Amino acid sequence: MTNSFKKILLGDQGLVVIFVLAFALVSVFVPNFLTERNMLGLLQSVVTVGIVACTMMFCLAARDFDLSVGSIVAFAGMVAVMASNATGSIMVGILAALLCGGAVGLINGVVIAKFRINALITTLATMQIVRGLALIASDGRAVGINDPNFYQLALSKLFGIPSPIWVLAILFVVFGFVLNRTVFGKNTLAIGGNPEASRLAGVNVDWTRIWIFTLQGMVCAIAGILLASRITSGQPNAAIGLELSVISACVLGGVSLAGGRAAIAGVIVGVMIMGIAENVMNLLNIPAFYQYIVRGVILLLAVLLDNLRSSALGRR
Amino acid sequence: MSFLEFSHISKAYPGVQALSDVSFSVAKGAIHGLMGENGAGKSTMIRVLSGDQHADTGDIVIDGQVQKYASTRDAFHAGVIVIHQELQLVPELTVAENLRLGRFPANAGVIQARQMFSEVGEKLKSAGIDIDPRRKVKTLSIGERQMVEIAKAIMLDARVIALDEPTSSLSSRESEILFALIERLRAEGKVILYISHRLDEVFRLCDSLTVLRDGKLAAHHPSLENVTREQVVAEMVGREISNVWGWRARTVGDVRLKAEAIAGDKLMQPASFEARAGEILGFFGLIGAGRSELMRLVYGADLRSGGTISVDGQAIRAVDPRQAIRAGIVLCSEDRKHDGIIQGRSLEENINISSRRHNTRFGILNPRKEAEIAETYIKKLKVRTPSRKQDILNLSGGNQQKVILGRWLSEQGVRVLIVDEPTRGIDVGAKSEIYEILYQLAEQGMAIIVVSSELPEVMGICDRILVMCGGRISAHIDRNDFSERAILAAALPDKKTPDAIAS
Ligand SMILES: Nc1ncnc2c1ncn2[C@@H]1O[C@H](COP(=O)(O)OP(=O)(O)OP(=O)(O)O)[C@@H](O)[C@H]1O
Ligand SMILES: [Mg+2]
């Protein structure tokens, strides 16, 4: 490897460079990859992971962890479908889902920040509780959508692009702004860097952490509503294992699990890399079993790269 | 007859030439001082010596052998032990476990705890260190932790021992114990590299001295016989400093901070004091006397079990730092690694973390204003950094301290500024500039409280001193009555002769 090439790879934009290279390679060598249809399909497939990754980024940046996201997505989807079926109003369904998602997040946040219970344990517990609630509410079966207008949430298009992709794009922009340009974002990063020093510098640590989890719950609800609309029903078993894909995507995107380091560009690239890997494997008809291995390897490589980068910068 | 030789050492970090072509050598059985401004490259020098960082060019020669080590482990086997500026102990382990880490006395994998405790206990005692080997490191004060680090170097049979600002968090009594230890090591023929910003110590302890400036060798004195302090200061900062303290009389106004019957876990009895506008009030005491604890209670950093606080006659709640800051009380804490720096974030963010609330609108930052503030304090405090975007972890220790001071100096509406060991790790030149800033703030009507373990510092800059001892306030001395004897007598718990320490 020449020196300047090494510098680019290990620089701040290293991942973006790798992404662009990988994208170019794949476009050339994989048939049917760079078609409009495949591109839209690719983006559709990353909507859920991408939306949840927006707030997971905050969670990880503040040195926290959230395992309950998959369950909240399923639960909120159920709530949206059931509430709109019961009232006949899609709006009520959406609001109920947002409320329920936010409530679960709020509970996570309060338990973690105020009662100082480890985030891993807390969200492991709520992950199971919430999944249980979804199963109980539906008696373990999928609940069909009555009002066909509900499908339009996922099917409608603007300028030829499906609305879920627009939602994803808007959330990326909004949370990117929040992370870099607001007090809330900077406080999140500071808490991740050194929670005690942040508290002594006047940061409202508990409040910030509670908000992070509440937002996470609400954003999961958005993902859940769109997912339910796409699969035309509320599925209590939807989004199992989502937390792992989301955290992988964030880590791939350079979000440090030790807190204090995160960037929206990285997260977007992380989400896209995971999406492309899956998409390409599908196009090449690689059996699903191998896909697990590939995903794991990609994650390991990304973390290794991150490590190399840190030591190249002389951080210890 | 040099035993340890640095030969043409250069080392660059991104944007900073930390060392350029530095060569000097040290004789066997000598204590060699290493001085220089903050960011001059002293810590980098011993990081290279310890194998923690690799020099870009140059060699280290020990006893005629060129050392080519790849890691700290190799340096360790070559007999080099380095005690870093930021201490490196495991908080959850006991003192003895820390000292024997990696070399536990074990029988079939089972640690012989009793044997370990008694052995370590004896070694500590014979070295004059009065710390129970069964205590967990996290329960020790910074000073005590420092002693444990030093004990580590003594217990391993080192040939070269480098100490990076070992006394910066020790009180005079503990420093004395340390000096005795160092002198004993010298008598045993070890080579000791001693980094410090305190001229008194260096002149008292060292046989030879090297001064670094901007990463270059500024002066090398094989002997200190005909060298004066003024000369060394000039070599360090490039100009003369006649009077570091520069104290001047001020008019003192009304009571700004009134703290009454403040009680907390670590205070022996409730403490009351007041600080006036325009006044610089010193808190002196030995380590563990309860000064920092008292300040943390006033600031709301720890939970108070009783007491009232008022600012300008108005009672305030201040049960957490946020409220204290809003009421005009700020505290710059003593432990910058744990309580000060936000790791992984830039200087700019570290400076603005608190004061930014004055420059935001609906929670949205004003990047231009933040950049401006960061630049202002980088300039004002002469922070050595390639840019304001630099990760604070990449700054030298003294420069990190300056950034944390900048954080509080940039806060607006401060009425009571509490600084705990404000000049820890800061070079002579920058020190006098920081004192000057404190005087100016006092003249503008702020009440300033300086907690310090450095007797010359409190005597040099304060208008009044409260002495604490064993968790209570033991004396109250006005500037006219300042004397080392009186202050030390009040600070010592056993009321023995203070002369032993004052000398
Ligand atoms: N990991 C790093 N990355 C980038 N720059 C660094 C790093 N470590 C040190 N530096 C820079 O190298 C220079 C020398 O730092 P060093 O720590 O040796 O100073 P020092 O003389 O020990 O100062 P102090 O008295 O403040 O401890 C400083 O300008 C510092 O900012
Ligand atoms: Mg240093």
PDB file of C-alpha atoms and ligand atoms in Angstrom, chain A residues 314, chain B residues 13 16 18 37-44 47 85 165 197 384 390 394-399, ligand 1:
ATOM      1  CA  GLY A 314      -1.812   8.439  18.071  1.00  0.00           C
TER       2      GLY A 314
ATOM      3  CA  TYR B  13       2.432  14.382  15.609  1.00  0.00           C
ATOM      4  CA  VAL B  16       2.955  19.415  15.707  1.00  0.00           C
ATOM      5  CA  ALA B  18       6.829  17.706  19.396  1.00  0.00           C
ATOM      6  CA  GLU B  37       6.953  25.273  28.987  1.00  0.00           C
ATOM      7  CA  ASN B  38       3.672  23.435  28.544  1.00  0.00           C
ATOM      8  CA  GLY B  39       3.867  21.540  25.312  1.00  0.00           C
ATOM      9  CA  ALA B  40       7.654  21.843  25.074  1.00  0.00           C
ATOM     10  CA  GLY B  41       7.931  18.077  24.598  1.00  0.00           C
ATOM     11  CA  LYS B  42       8.927  16.770  28.035  1.00  0.00           C
ATOM     12  CA  SER B  43       6.268  14.082  28.298  1.00  0.00           C
ATOM     13  CA  THR B  44       6.871  13.100  24.692  1.00  0.00           C
ATOM     14  CA  ARG B  47       7.059   8.477  26.243  1.00  0.00           C
ATOM     15  CA  GLN B  85       1.661  12.488  34.248  1.00  0.00           C
ATOM     16  CA  GLU B 165       5.420  15.883  37.319  1.00  0.00           C
ATOM     17  CA  HIS B 197       7.479  22.906  36.698  1.00  0.00           C
ATOM     18  CA  ARG B 384      -0.248  25.226  22.371  1.00  0.00           C
ATOM     19  CA  GLN B 390      -7.767  19.293  17.983  1.00  0.00           C
ATOM     20  CA  ASN B 394      -3.752  15.213  22.150  1.00  0.00           C
ATOM     21  CA  LEU B 395      -2.727  18.245  24.170  1.00  0.00           C
ATOM     22  CA  SER B 396       0.016  18.202  26.761  1.00  0.00           C
ATOM     23  CA  GLY B 397      -1.123  18.048  30.389  1.00  0.00           C
ATOM     24  CA  GLY B 398      -0.602  21.715  31.129  1.00  0.00           C
ATOM     25  CA  ASN B 399      -2.398  22.740  27.978  1.00  0.00           C
TER      26      ASN B 399
HETATM   27  N1  LIG C   1      -1.070  12.131  20.789  1.00  0.00           N
HETATM   28  C1  LIG C   1      -0.772  13.353  20.339  1.00  0.00           C
HETATM   29  N2  LIG C   1      -1.284  13.805  19.183  1.00  0.00           N
HETATM   30  C2  LIG C   1      -0.999  15.036  18.729  1.00  0.00           C
HETATM   31  N3  LIG C   1      -0.206  15.911  19.361  1.00  0.00           N
HETATM   32  C3  LIG C   1       0.337  15.529  20.526  1.00  0.00           C
HETATM   33  C4  LIG C   1       0.077  14.239  21.085  1.00  0.00           C
HETATM   34  N4  LIG C   1       0.756  14.144  22.253  1.00  0.00           N
HETATM   35  C5  LIG C   1       1.401  15.312  22.414  1.00  0.00           C
HETATM   36  N5  LIG C   1       1.160  16.150  21.377  1.00  0.00           N
HETATM   37  C6  LIG C   1       1.710  17.504  21.206  1.00  0.00           C
HETATM   38  O1  LIG C   1       3.111  17.452  21.343  1.00  0.00           O
HETATM   39  C7  LIG C   1       3.585  18.597  22.036  1.00  0.00           C
HETATM   40  C8  LIG C   1       4.458  18.171  23.204  1.00  0.00           C
HETATM   41  O2  LIG C   1       3.634  17.576  24.193  1.00  0.00           O
HETATM   42  P1  LIG C   1       4.182  17.057  25.577  1.00  0.00           P
HETATM   43  O3  LIG C   1       3.078  16.304  26.213  1.00  0.00           O
HETATM   44  O4  LIG C   1       5.477  16.346  25.393  1.00  0.00           O
HETATM   45  O5  LIG C   1       4.439  18.414  26.369  1.00  0.00           O
HETATM   46  P2  LIG C   1       5.012  18.626  27.839  1.00  0.00           P
HETATM   47  O6  LIG C   1       6.306  19.298  27.684  1.00  0.00           O
HETATM   48  O7  LIG C   1       4.969  17.372  28.599  1.00  0.00           O
HETATM   49  O8  LIG C   1       3.968  19.686  28.417  1.00  0.00           O
HETATM   50  P3  LIG C   1       3.264  19.802  29.878  1.00  0.00           P
HETATM   51  O9  LIG C   1       4.179  20.587  30.715  1.00  0.00           O
HETATM   52  O10 LIG C   1       2.032  20.594  29.590  1.00  0.00           O
HETATM   53  O11 LIG C   1       2.974  18.442  30.376  1.00  0.00           O
HETATM   54  C9  LIG C   1       2.355  19.405  22.439  1.00  0.00           C
HETATM   55  O12 LIG C   1       2.209  20.487  21.568  1.00  0.00           O
HETATM   56  C10 LIG C   1       1.213  18.446  22.268  1.00  0.00           C
HETATM   57  O13 LIG C   1       0.056  19.140  21.866  1.00  0.00           O
END
